[in-house]
CSV table of C-alpha atoms in Angstrom, one decimal:
chain,number,residue,atom,x,y,z
J,1,MET,CA,-17.1,27.5,10.2
J,2,VAL,CA,-15.3,25.1,12.5
J,3,GLY,CA,-15.4,22.3,9.9
J,4,THR,CA,-13.9,24.4,7.2
J,5,ASP,CA,-11.2,25.7,9.6
J,6,LEU,CA,-10.2,22.2,10.6
J,7,ARG,CA,-10.1,21.1,7.0
J,8,GLN,CA,-7.9,24.1,6.1
J,9,GLN,CA,-5.7,23.4,9.1
J,10,LEU,CA,-5.3,19.8,7.9
J,11,ASN,CA,-4.5,20.8,4.3
J,12,ASN,CA,-2.0,23.3,5.5
J,13,TYR,CA,-0.3,20.9,7.8
J,14,ILE,CA,-0.1,18.2,5.1
J,15,GLN,CA,1.3,20.7,2.7
J,16,SER,CA,4.0,21.7,5.1
J,17,MET,CA,5.0,18.1,5.5
J,18,ARG,CA,5.1,17.8,1.7
J,19,ASP,CA,7.2,21.0,1.5
J,20,GLN,CA,9.7,19.4,4.0
J,21,GLY,CA,9.8,16.3,1.8
J,22,ILE,CA,8.4,14.1,4.6
J,23,LEU,CA,5.2,13.2,2.7
J,24,ASP,CA,4.7,12.9,-1.0
J,25,ASN,CA,1.5,12.8,-3.2
J,26,GLN,CA,0.8,9.3,-2.1
J,27,PHE,CA,-0.8,10.5,1.1
J,28,GLN,CA,-3.5,12.2,-0.9
J,29,SER,CA,-4.3,8.7,-2.3
J,30,VAL,CA,-4.8,7.4,1.2
J,31,GLN,CA,-7.0,10.4,2.0
J,32,ALA,CA,-9.0,9.8,-1.2
J,33,LEU,CA,-10.0,6.4,0.2
J,34,LYS,CA,-11.8,7.8,3.2
J,35,THR,CA,-15.6,7.8,2.6
J,36,GLU,CA,-18.7,8.7,4.6
J,37,GLU,CA,-19.2,5.0,5.2
J,38,ASN,CA,-15.6,4.6,6.4
J,39,PRO,CA,-14.5,7.9,7.9
J,40,HIS,CA,-11.8,6.3,10.0
J,41,PHE,CA,-9.8,5.0,7.1
J,42,VAL,CA,-6.9,7.5,7.4
J,43,LEU,CA,-6.8,7.0,11.2
J,44,GLU,CA,-6.8,3.2,10.9
J,45,THR,CA,-4.1,3.3,8.2
J,46,VAL,CA,-1.9,5.6,10.2
J,47,THR,CA,-2.3,3.6,13.4
J,48,GLY,CA,-1.6,0.3,11.6
J,49,PHE,CA,1.5,1.8,9.9
J,50,CYS,CA,2.9,3.2,13.1
J,51,ASN,CA,2.4,-0.1,14.9
J,52,ASP,CA,4.1,-2.0,12.2
J,53,ALA,CA,7.0,0.5,12.0
J,54,ASP,CA,7.5,0.6,15.8
J,55,ASN,CA,7.7,-3.2,15.9
J,56,GLY,CA,9.8,-3.5,12.8
J,57,ILE,CA,12.3,-0.9,13.8
J,58,ALA,CA,12.6,-2.5,17.3
J,59,GLN,CA,13.2,-5.9,15.7
J,60,MET,CA,15.7,-4.5,13.2
J,61,THR,CA,17.6,-2.9,16.1
J,62,ARG,CA,17.9,-6.3,17.7
J,63,TYR,CA,19.1,-7.9,14.5
J,64,LEU,CA,21.8,-5.2,14.2
J,65,GLU,CA,22.9,-5.1,17.8
J,66,GLY,CA,23.2,-8.9,18.3
J,67,PRO,CA,26.6,-10.6,18.7
J,68,VAL,CA,26.3,-11.5,15.0
J,69,VAL,CA,24.4,-9.2,12.7
J,70,ASP,CA,21.4,-10.9,11.1
J,71,PHE,CA,21.7,-9.3,7.7
J,72,THR,CA,19.2,-11.6,6.1
J,73,ASN,CA,16.3,-10.6,8.4
J,74,LEU,CA,17.5,-7.0,8.4
J,75,THR,CA,17.2,-6.9,4.6
J,76,GLY,CA,13.8,-8.5,4.7
J,77,LEU,CA,12.4,-6.0,7.3
J,78,SER,CA,13.9,-3.0,5.6
J,79,HIS,CA,12.2,-4.0,2.4
J,80,PHE,CA,9.0,-4.6,4.2
J,81,LEU,CA,9.0,-1.1,5.8
J,82,ARG,CA,10.0,0.5,2.6
J,83,GLY,CA,6.8,-0.9,1.0
J,84,SER,CA,4.5,0.3,3.8
J,85,SER,CA,6.1,3.7,4.1
J,86,SER,CA,5.8,4.2,0.4
J,87,SER,CA,2.2,3.3,0.5
J,88,ILE,CA,1.4,5.9,3.1
J,89,GLY,CA,3.5,8.5,1.4
J,90,GLY,CA,6.4,8.6,3.7
J,91,ILE,CA,9.0,9.2,1.0
J,92,ARG,CA,12.0,10.1,3.1
J,93,MET,CA,11.5,7.1,5.3
J,94,ALA,CA,11.1,4.9,2.3
J,95,LEU,CA,14.4,6.1,0.9
J,96,ALA,CA,16.1,5.5,4.2
J,97,CYS,CA,14.7,2.0,4.2
J,98,ARG,CA,16.1,1.5,0.6
J,99,ASP,CA,19.5,2.6,1.6
J,100,LEU,CA,19.5,0.5,4.7
J,101,ARG,CA,18.5,-2.5,2.6
J,102,ARG,CA,21.4,-1.9,0.3
J,103,ALA,CA,23.9,-1.8,3.2
J,104,SER,CA,22.4,-4.9,4.6
J,105,GLU,CA,22.6,-6.8,1.3
J,106,ALA,CA,26.2,-5.8,1.1
J,107,ASN,CA,26.8,-7.1,4.7
J,108,ASN,CA,28.1,-3.7,5.5
J,109,LYS,CA,27.7,-3.4,9.3
J,110,GLN,CA,28.8,0.3,9.6
J,111,GLY,CA,26.6,1.2,6.7
J,112,CYS,CA,23.7,-0.5,8.5
J,113,ILE,CA,24.4,1.3,11.7
J,114,GLU,CA,24.4,4.7,9.9
J,115,GLY,CA,21.4,3.6,7.9
J,116,MET,CA,19.4,2.6,11.0
J,117,ALA,CA,20.1,5.9,12.6
J,118,ARG,CA,18.8,7.7,9.6
J,119,LEU,CA,15.8,5.5,9.4
J,120,LYS,CA,14.9,6.2,13.0
J,121,HIS,CA,15.3,9.9,12.4
J,122,GLU,CA,13.0,9.9,9.4
J,123,TYR,CA,10.5,7.7,11.0
J,124,ASN,CA,10.3,10.0,14.1
J,125,SER,CA,9.7,13.0,11.8
J,126,LEU,CA,7.0,11.1,9.9
J,127,LYS,CA,5.4,9.7,13.0
J,128,GLU,CA,5.1,13.1,14.7
J,129,GLY,CA,3.5,14.5,11.6
J,130,LEU,CA,1.1,11.6,11.2
J,131,ASN,CA,0.1,11.8,14.9
J,132,ASN,CA,-0.7,15.5,14.4
J,133,ILE,CA,-2.7,14.7,11.3
J,134,SER,CA,-4.6,12.0,13.2
J,135,GLN,CA,-5.4,14.5,15.9
J,136,ILE,CA,-7.0,16.8,13.4
J,137,GLU,CA,-8.8,13.9,11.8
J,138,ARG,CA,-10.3,12.8,15.1
J,139,GLN,CA,-11.6,16.3,15.7
J,140,MET,CA,-13.1,16.4,12.3
J,141,ILE,CA,-14.8,13.1,12.7
J,142,GLY,CA,-16.1,14.1,16.2
J,143,ASN,CA,-17.5,17.3,14.8
J,144,ALA,CA,-19.2,15.5,11.9
J,145,GLN,CA,-20.8,13.0,14.3
J,146,ARG,CA,-22.0,15.7,16.6
J,147,GLY,CA,-23.4,17.6,13.6
J,148,ARG,CA,-25.5,14.5,12.7
J,149,GLN,CA,-26.9,14.1,16.1
G,1,MET,CA,-20.0,12.8,-11.9
G,2,LEU,CA,-18.7,9.9,-13.9
G,3,LYS,CA,-20.9,6.9,-14.4
G,4,SER,CA,-20.0,3.3,-14.7
G,5,LYS,CA,-21.4,1.3,-17.6
G,6,THR,CA,-24.3,0.3,-15.4
G,7,GLY,CA,-25.3,3.9,-15.2
G,8,MET,CA,-24.3,4.1,-11.5
G,9,GLU,CA,-22.9,7.5,-10.6
G,10,ASP,CA,-19.3,7.1,-9.4
G,11,GLY,CA,-18.2,9.9,-7.2
G,12,PHE,CA,-15.0,8.1,-6.4
G,13,LEU,CA,-13.8,8.0,-9.9
G,14,SER,CA,-14.5,11.7,-10.3
G,15,SER,CA,-12.9,12.6,-7.0
G,16,VAL,CA,-9.6,10.9,-7.9
G,17,GLY,CA,-9.5,12.6,-11.3
G,18,ALA,CA,-10.2,9.6,-13.4
G,19,GLY,CA,-10.9,10.8,-16.9
G,20,ASP,CA,-14.1,10.7,-18.8
G,21,SER,CA,-12.9,7.7,-20.7
G,22,THR,CA,-12.8,5.7,-17.5
G,23,MET,CA,-15.7,3.4,-18.0
G,24,LEU,CA,-15.7,0.1,-16.1
G,25,GLU,CA,-17.8,-2.9,-16.7
G,26,ALA,CA,-20.5,-3.2,-14.0
G,27,PRO,CA,-18.1,-3.1,-11.0
G,28,THR,CA,-19.8,-5.8,-9.1
G,29,LYS,CA,-18.9,-8.3,-11.8
G,30,ILE,CA,-15.2,-8.0,-11.3
G,31,THR,CA,-13.6,-9.9,-8.4
G,32,ALA,CA,-10.0,-9.5,-7.2
G,33,LEU,CA,-7.5,-11.2,-4.9
G,34,VAL,CA,-4.9,-9.1,-3.0
G,35,VAL,CA,-1.8,-11.0,-2.2
G,36,ASP,CA,0.5,-9.1,0.1
G,37,ASP,CA,2.2,-9.7,3.4
G,38,ASP,CA,2.2,-6.0,4.4
G,39,THR,CA,-0.9,-5.0,6.4
G,40,ILE,CA,-0.8,-1.4,5.2
G,41,ASN,CA,-0.7,-2.5,1.6
G,42,GLN,CA,-3.5,-5.0,2.3
G,43,MET,CA,-5.7,-2.2,3.8
G,44,PHE,CA,-4.8,0.2,1.1
G,45,HIS,CA,-5.4,-2.2,-1.9
G,46,HIS,CA,-8.5,-3.7,-0.3
G,47,ARG,CA,-10.0,-0.2,0.2
G,48,LEU,CA,-9.0,0.9,-3.3
G,49,LEU,CA,-10.8,-2.0,-4.8
G,50,ASP,CA,-13.8,-1.7,-2.5
G,51,ASN,CA,-14.3,1.9,-3.4
G,52,LEU,CA,-14.3,1.0,-7.1
G,53,GLY,CA,-17.0,-1.6,-6.3
G,54,ILE,CA,-14.8,-4.6,-6.8
G,55,ARG,CA,-15.4,-7.5,-4.5
G,56,ASN,CA,-12.1,-8.6,-3.2
G,57,GLN,CA,-10.3,-10.9,-0.8
G,58,VAL,CA,-6.9,-10.5,0.9
G,59,VAL,CA,-4.3,-13.2,1.6
G,60,ARG,CA,-0.9,-12.8,3.1
G,61,ASN,CA,1.4,-14.8,0.9
G,62,GLY,CA,1.8,-16.8,-2.3
G,63,LYS,CA,0.9,-20.1,-0.5
G,64,GLU,CA,-2.4,-18.7,0.7
G,65,ALA,CA,-3.1,-17.5,-2.8
G,66,ILE,CA,-2.6,-21.1,-4.1
G,67,ASP,CA,-4.8,-22.5,-1.3
G,68,VAL,CA,-7.7,-20.1,-2.0
G,69,HIS,CA,-7.7,-21.2,-5.6
G,70,CYS,CA,-7.5,-24.9,-4.6
G,71,SER,CA,-10.6,-24.3,-2.5
G,72,GLY,CA,-12.4,-23.6,-5.7
G,73,LYS,CA,-12.4,-19.8,-5.8
G,74,ASN,CA,-11.5,-17.9,-8.9
G,75,PHE,CA,-10.9,-14.2,-9.5
G,76,ASP,CA,-10.8,-11.9,-12.5
G,77,LEU,CA,-7.8,-10.0,-11.1
G,78,ILE,CA,-4.9,-10.9,-8.8
G,79,LEU,CA,-2.7,-8.2,-7.4
G,80,MET,CA,0.5,-10.0,-6.5
G,81,ASP,CA,3.3,-8.7,-4.3
G,82,MET,CA,6.7,-10.1,-5.1
G,83,GLU,CA,8.6,-10.5,-1.8
G,84,MET,CA,6.6,-12.4,0.7
G,85,PRO,CA,7.4,-15.0,3.3
G,86,VAL,CA,6.4,-18.7,2.9
G,87,MET,CA,6.0,-18.3,-0.9
G,88,ASN,CA,7.0,-15.3,-2.9
G,89,GLY,CA,5.0,-13.8,-5.8
G,90,ILE,CA,7.3,-15.2,-8.5
G,91,GLU,CA,6.8,-18.8,-7.3
G,92,ALA,CA,3.1,-18.2,-6.7
G,93,THR,CA,2.5,-16.8,-10.2
G,94,ARG,CA,4.3,-19.8,-11.8
G,95,LYS,CA,2.2,-22.2,-9.8
G,96,LEU,CA,-1.0,-20.5,-10.6
G,97,ARG,CA,-0.3,-20.6,-14.3
G,98,ALA,CA,0.8,-24.2,-14.0
G,99,MET,CA,-2.6,-24.9,-12.3
G,100,GLY,CA,-4.3,-23.4,-15.4
G,101,ILE,CA,-5.4,-20.2,-13.8
G,102,ARG,CA,-5.9,-17.6,-16.5
G,103,SER,CA,-6.9,-14.7,-14.3
G,104,MET,CA,-5.2,-11.4,-15.0
G,105,ILE,CA,-2.2,-11.3,-12.6
G,106,ALA,CA,-0.6,-7.9,-12.0
G,107,GLY,CA,2.6,-7.8,-10.1
G,108,VAL,CA,2.9,-4.9,-7.6
G,109,SER,CA,6.3,-4.4,-6.0
G,110,THR,CA,9.0,-2.0,-5.1
G,111,ASN,CA,11.7,-4.4,-6.2
G,112,THR,CA,12.5,-3.4,-9.8
G,113,ARG,CA,15.6,-5.6,-10.1
G,114,GLU,CA,13.6,-8.8,-10.5
G,115,ARG,CA,10.8,-7.3,-12.6
G,116,GLU,CA,11.8,-9.3,-15.7
G,117,LYS,CA,11.9,-12.6,-13.7
G,118,PHE,CA,8.5,-11.7,-12.2
G,119,MET,CA,7.0,-11.0,-15.7
G,120,GLU,CA,8.5,-14.3,-17.0
G,121,ALA,CA,6.7,-16.2,-14.3
G,122,GLY,CA,3.4,-15.3,-16.0
G,123,LEU,CA,2.3,-11.8,-15.1
G,124,ASP,CA,0.0,-9.8,-17.4
G,125,ASP,CA,1.1,-6.5,-16.0
G,126,TYR,CA,3.5,-5.0,-13.5
G,127,GLN,CA,3.1,-1.8,-11.5
G,128,GLU,CA,5.5,-0.3,-9.1
G,129,LYS,CA,4.3,0.4,-5.6
G,130,PRO,CA,2.7,2.4,-4.3
G,131,LEU,CA,-0.4,1.4,-6.3
G,132,THR,CA,-2.5,4.4,-7.2
G,133,THR,CA,-6.0,4.7,-8.4
G,134,SER,CA,-4.8,5.5,-11.9
G,135,LYS,CA,-2.5,2.5,-12.0
G,136,LEU,CA,-5.3,0.3,-10.8
G,137,VAL,CA,-7.8,1.7,-13.4
G,138,SER,CA,-5.3,1.0,-16.1
G,139,ILE,CA,-5.0,-2.6,-14.9
G,140,LEU,CA,-8.8,-2.9,-14.7
G,141,HIS,CA,-9.2,-1.6,-18.3
G,142,LYS,CA,-7.2,-4.6,-19.4
G,143,VAL,CA,-9.5,-7.0,-17.4
G,144,HIS,CA,-12.4,-5.3,-19.1
G,145,LYS,CA,-10.9,-5.7,-22.6
G,146,ASP,CA,-9.8,-9.3,-22.0
G,147,GLY,CA,-13.0,-10.4,-20.2
């Protein structure tokens, strides 16, 4: 059945992200909050996270590339993104945020430049995976809605 | 299928592997306030509480938590983030206790370095982010026992 195939495809894809260390168990907690009354919860969470991360990383880049590095705000934003990436299960991105925060707290510009590059790399991997998950989720929701009609 | 004390079947508790000993007071009697500046954590904690049948409100920082109490509202449980703009969780917890608020306040943070300072501000419990269902259930059991 199509529904079972999609669910299996989703599970396999999430498992592959976990095998690569991109996602941890926390993503299951996000999935567990999806209900029949709120089938879009995973999609909404992923969309919200990516919007926040896109804006946050753009802002952090400006703080780092300014004439004077704004370590205070860089520290704050790296902590902020660490929290949200942890909550969605993006463990590697959360660790990158942690390391960037440490470099920023130490006013270590070179460390921040390296940390920022790593954060962007981890976020790109995570975002790509989450977008693929979202695509499957949309198909599943669409199928479920058509099944009810 | 687990049942709450009201006898309502709770598929959610079963689906997330809560043990047979997980028995909550009638869920609709517990109210909660989520205090967090991060929109993902707000969504997540709000939904976590919603799915457990706990009426809850979300505010963005410690000052808004103070303001909502000053407006006359009270909650059984407050989930308090530590690092927030305007007013952080440590300061907000101190102020709430100074106001005489005796709700259960559980600190939820990724910052373990200031945990002790956070506890000393007046927390009843502390959990590291990310908050999971099992962590939340352990907090709720304390609300049940102290209620």
